[in-house]
Amino acid sequence: GSIGILASAAGTGTSTVTVSNSVTGIGGTAIQFAGAGNTLALQAGYFITGNALGAGSDTLQLGGAANATFDSGTIGAGLQYQGFTTFNKNGASTWTLIGSGNQAWGVQSGTLLVNGTSGDMTVGPAGILGGTGTVGNTAINGGTLAPGAPPGNLFGPLTVQGSLSFTAASTYLIRVSSADAGRTNVTGVATLGDATVNAAFLPGTNVNKQYVIVNAAGGINGTFNPAVTSNQANIQSTLSYDANNVFLNIALVYAAPPGGLSINQQNVATALTNFFNTTGSIPAAFASLGPAGLTQASGEVATGSQQTTFDA
């Protein structure tokens, strides 16, 4: 039958076919490669009717600037995408993997969300891996692991069926709310490698005193960098560990300006800190108050206004 695109690599050259719209084959084949080292690059808007046939050692690449979805259950012998052995994600876009596959993916740049089942993952310095599904052995090599799949599920968990490892240049990004925090469940060993934890507290929620952010059935090896980064200046985030878990611990420490807090400001800060320590939770709006907010909460502004009127 007819073929939509026939691409061949002659000698040491390679062939790349980029698809961002519709390709239709007649007789069951839409794209066919010959030779070695070819790449099929999919971008948002791709729609392939028929099979895409690699030559046995070719690359399937998800990229471009716009977001899209790919079903990894369509890869393999007898399925739509055949003859590909290397799979990667590049470009600034976010791609979501659905379906059930066992391919090993390299996240070179942009974001790959795994909401189905996939194979081993390697995340480079410009890449982000997230999702709510299951992946194989995962190595964060200078990139970011961010469990959850925005906007519907910000926390995950993401399941690693195997081992998880970070290098020191890597980041573990977790979103935090009153109900939950980003979490990764690992069936094997989690090697933390002195990577940096970045806690992103969501507005309009409560903050709790402790969250589990990693659970590893095979045990925790090493620690994260003790300096946790955060988007809340007044929240002091620390990490603790047991044999199988990593905990994010929260304390309130209201930042003082160069001249220090006023008596009223300090009284409010102390009251809020005591409330948090007693109840184990506090609205994020109170946790984020600066000196001006503490003054407003103390009633000092209103009292001063009344005193000015009386003096007049």
Coordinates of N, CA and C in Angstrom, one line a residue, residues 16 23 38 42 44 52 77 94 98 101 112 120 124-125 128 131 139 154 211 217-218 223 237 251 255 278-280 305:
T16 N 15.4 13.0 10.1 CA 14.4 13.4 11.1 C 13.1 13.9 10.5
V23 N -0.8 13.2 9.4 CA -0.1 12.4 8.4 C -1.0 11.1 8.3
N38 N 17.6 7.4 12.9 CA 16.6 8.3 12.5 C 15.8 8.8 13.7
L42 N 7.6 14.3 17.5 CA 6.2 14.7 17.6 C 6.1 16.0 18.3
A44 N 2.9 19.2 19.4 CA 1.5 19.4 19.6 C 0.8 19.5 18.3
A52 N 3.7 4.1 12.3 CA 5.0 4.7 12.2 C 6.1 3.7 12.4
A77 N 6.0 -3.9 19.2 CA 5.8 -4.8 18.1 C 4.3 -5.0 17.9
T94 N 5.2 20.8 28.0 CA 4.8 19.7 28.9 C 4.1 18.6 28.2
I98 N 0.2 8.8 28.9 CA -0.9 8.0 29.4 C -0.7 6.6 28.9
G101 N 3.1 1.4 29.2 CA 4.2 1.1 28.4 C 5.4 0.7 29.3
L112 N 7.9 16.2 31.6 CA 7.3 14.9 31.2 C 6.5 14.5 32.4
D120 N 12.0 2.9 32.9 CA 13.0 3.7 33.6 C 13.1 5.1 33.1
G124 N 17.7 15.0 32.9 CA 18.9 15.8 32.8 C 18.6 17.2 33.4
P125 N 19.7 18.0 33.4 CA 19.6 19.3 34.1 C 18.5 20.2 33.7
I128 N 12.2 18.1 33.8 CA 11.3 17.9 35.0 C 10.5 16.7 34.8
G131 N 4.0 13.6 37.6 CA 2.9 12.7 37.3 C 2.4 12.0 38.5
A139 N 16.5 8.1 37.7 CA 17.8 8.8 38.1 C 17.6 10.3 37.8
L154 N -1.9 18.1 42.3 CA -0.7 18.8 42.5 C 0.3 18.0 43.3
Y211 N 4.9 16.6 57.1 CA 4.4 15.8 55.9 C 5.5 14.8 55.5
A217 N 10.3 1.7 50.4 CA 10.2 0.4 51.0 C 11.5 -0.3 51.2
G218 N 12.5 0.0 50.3 CA 13.8 -0.6 50.3 C 14.8 0.2 51.2
T223 N 21.0 11.6 52.6 CA 20.1 12.7 53.0 C 20.0 13.7 51.9
S237 N 11.5 25.4 57.1 CA 11.3 24.0 56.8 C 12.6 23.2 57.0
A251 N 8.1 24.9 60.9 CA 8.1 25.8 62.1 C 7.9 27.2 61.6
A255 N 10.1 36.7 60.2 CA 11.3 37.5 59.8 C 11.2 38.9 60.4
T278 N 0.5 24.6 69.1 CA -0.5 23.9 69.9 C -1.4 23.0 69.0
T279 N -1.9 23.6 67.9 CA -2.9 23.0 67.1 C -2.2 22.1 66.0
G280 N -1.0 22.5 65.6 CA -0.3 21.7 64.5 C -0.7 22.2 63.1
S305 N -5.1 55.5 65.2 CA -6.0 56.5 64.6 C -7.0 57.0 65.6

